[in-house]
Coordinates of C-alpha atoms in Angstrom, one line a residue:
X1 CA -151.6 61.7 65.1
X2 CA -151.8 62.4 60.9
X3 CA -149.1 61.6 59.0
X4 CA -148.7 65.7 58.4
X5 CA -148.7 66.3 61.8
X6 CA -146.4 63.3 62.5
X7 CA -144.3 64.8 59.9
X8 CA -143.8 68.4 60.9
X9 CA -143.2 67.1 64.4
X10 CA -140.2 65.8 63.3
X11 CA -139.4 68.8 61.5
X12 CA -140.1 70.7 64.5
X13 CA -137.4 68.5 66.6
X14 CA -135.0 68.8 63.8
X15 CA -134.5 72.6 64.3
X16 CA -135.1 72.0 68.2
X17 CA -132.1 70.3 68.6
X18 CA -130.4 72.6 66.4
X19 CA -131.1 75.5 68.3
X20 CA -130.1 73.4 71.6
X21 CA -126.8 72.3 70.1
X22 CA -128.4 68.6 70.6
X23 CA -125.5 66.7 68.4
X24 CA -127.3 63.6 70.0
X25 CA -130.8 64.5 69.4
X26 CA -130.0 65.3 65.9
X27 CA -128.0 62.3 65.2
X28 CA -131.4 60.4 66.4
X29 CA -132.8 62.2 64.0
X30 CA -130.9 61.1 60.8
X31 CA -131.8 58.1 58.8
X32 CA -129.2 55.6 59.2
X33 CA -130.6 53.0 57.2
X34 CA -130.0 54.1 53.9
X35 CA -128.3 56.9 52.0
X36 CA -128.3 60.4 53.1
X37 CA -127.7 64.0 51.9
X38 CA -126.8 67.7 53.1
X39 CA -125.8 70.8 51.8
X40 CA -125.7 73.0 53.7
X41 CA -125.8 77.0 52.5
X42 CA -122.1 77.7 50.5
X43 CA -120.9 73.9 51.4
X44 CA -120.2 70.9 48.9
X45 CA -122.9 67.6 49.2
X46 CA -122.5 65.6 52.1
X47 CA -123.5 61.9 51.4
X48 CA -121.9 59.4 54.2
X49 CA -124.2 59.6 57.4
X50 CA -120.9 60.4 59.8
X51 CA -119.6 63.2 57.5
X52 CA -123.4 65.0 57.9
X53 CA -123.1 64.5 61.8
X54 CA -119.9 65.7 61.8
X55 CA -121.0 69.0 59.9
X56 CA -123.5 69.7 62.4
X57 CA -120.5 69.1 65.0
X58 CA -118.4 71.4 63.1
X59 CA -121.3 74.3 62.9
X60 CA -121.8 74.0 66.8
X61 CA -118.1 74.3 67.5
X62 CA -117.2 76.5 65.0
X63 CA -119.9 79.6 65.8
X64 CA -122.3 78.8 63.5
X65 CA -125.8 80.6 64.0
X66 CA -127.3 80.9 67.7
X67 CA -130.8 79.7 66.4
X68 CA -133.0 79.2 63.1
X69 CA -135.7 80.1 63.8
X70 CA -138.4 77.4 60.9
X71 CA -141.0 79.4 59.6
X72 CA -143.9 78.8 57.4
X73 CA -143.3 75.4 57.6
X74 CA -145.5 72.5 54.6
X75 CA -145.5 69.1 54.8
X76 CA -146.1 67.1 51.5
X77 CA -146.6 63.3 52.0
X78 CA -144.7 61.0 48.8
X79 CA -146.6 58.3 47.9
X80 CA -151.0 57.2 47.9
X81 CA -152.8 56.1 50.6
X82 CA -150.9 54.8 53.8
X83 CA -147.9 53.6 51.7
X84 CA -146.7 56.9 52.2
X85 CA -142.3 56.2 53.2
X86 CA -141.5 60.0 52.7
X87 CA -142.0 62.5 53.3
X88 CA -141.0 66.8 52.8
X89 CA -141.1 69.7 54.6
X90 CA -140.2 73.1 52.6
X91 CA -139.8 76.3 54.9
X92 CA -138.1 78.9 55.4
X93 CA -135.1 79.7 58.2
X94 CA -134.8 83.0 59.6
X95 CA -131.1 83.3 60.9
X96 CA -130.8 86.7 62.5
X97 CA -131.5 89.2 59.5
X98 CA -131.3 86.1 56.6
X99 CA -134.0 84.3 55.1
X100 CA -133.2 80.8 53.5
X101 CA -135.2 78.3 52.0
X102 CA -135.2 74.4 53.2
X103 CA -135.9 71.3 52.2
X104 CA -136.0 68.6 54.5
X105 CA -136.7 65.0 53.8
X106 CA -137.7 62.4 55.8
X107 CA -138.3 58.5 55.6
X108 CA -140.9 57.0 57.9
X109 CA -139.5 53.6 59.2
X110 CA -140.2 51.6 62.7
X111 CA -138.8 54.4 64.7
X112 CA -140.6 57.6 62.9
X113 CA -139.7 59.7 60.5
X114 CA -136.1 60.3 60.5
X115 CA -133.9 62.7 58.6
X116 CA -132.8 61.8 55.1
X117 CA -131.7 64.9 53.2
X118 CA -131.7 68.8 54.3
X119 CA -130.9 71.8 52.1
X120 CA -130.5 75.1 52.5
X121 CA -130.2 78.2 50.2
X122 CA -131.0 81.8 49.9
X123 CA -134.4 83.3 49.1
X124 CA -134.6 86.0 46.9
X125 CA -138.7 86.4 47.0
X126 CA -140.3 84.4 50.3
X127 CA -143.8 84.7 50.6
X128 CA -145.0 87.1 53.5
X129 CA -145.9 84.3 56.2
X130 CA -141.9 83.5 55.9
X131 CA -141.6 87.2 57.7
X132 CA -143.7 86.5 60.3
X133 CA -142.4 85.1 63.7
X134 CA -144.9 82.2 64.5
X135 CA -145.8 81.7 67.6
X136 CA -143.9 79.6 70.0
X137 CA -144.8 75.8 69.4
X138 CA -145.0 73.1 72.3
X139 CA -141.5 71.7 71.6
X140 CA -140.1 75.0 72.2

């Protein structure tokens, strides 16, 4: 598989386990080799690794959205040639009526690419493919 592809997949699990209240999944999912960072919508910066995990914990417990649904997902490689360590998906999360923007970034290592920043904001102007539901991916 590309990089890209590689890339979104990882993306793709990210809101997966989300969506399936995974706490375990998505603490796979985090980088914990190095520093880390999450804000998430309304929130102050998270940047210890246990204090991220624990926001998701807090979200699931505290009735936090049923799903986000990623769409319009991009994956931008950082870096030339097959050096590339990071990489970024922008997209948009549709969360019943609301449309944020996130970033996620992710650093490639031995195990993958794994988690090393998300934020999320509101979107005042999304492009048109943000509307659309895509269609249902084979994660899901």
């Amino acid at each position: 598989m590309n990089p890209l592809a590689e890339l979104l997949e990882a993306n793709e699990r990210f809101y997966s386990a989300f969506n399936d209240r995974d706490l375990l999944a998505l603490a796979e999912l985090w980088d914990d080799s190095g520093p880390v960072a999450c804000i998430h919508p309304g929130w102050r910066a998270l940047t210890d690794r246990h204090e991220v995990l624990e926001s998701w914990r807090a979200i699931f417990e505290g009735g936090g959205p049923d799903a986000i649904d990623c769409r319009a997902p991009e994956a931008l490689l950082i870096g030339g040639g097959d050096s590339e360590t990071l990489g970024m998906v922008v997209c948009y999360e549709a969360i019943g009526n609301a449309l944020l923007v996130a970033t996620n970034i992710f650093r490639k290592g031995e195990g993958g690419w794994r988690l090393v920043h998300h934020q999320a904001g509101p979107c005042n102007e999304p492009p048109a493919e943000a509307h659309a539901k895509p269609p249902l991916s084979p994660l899901q």
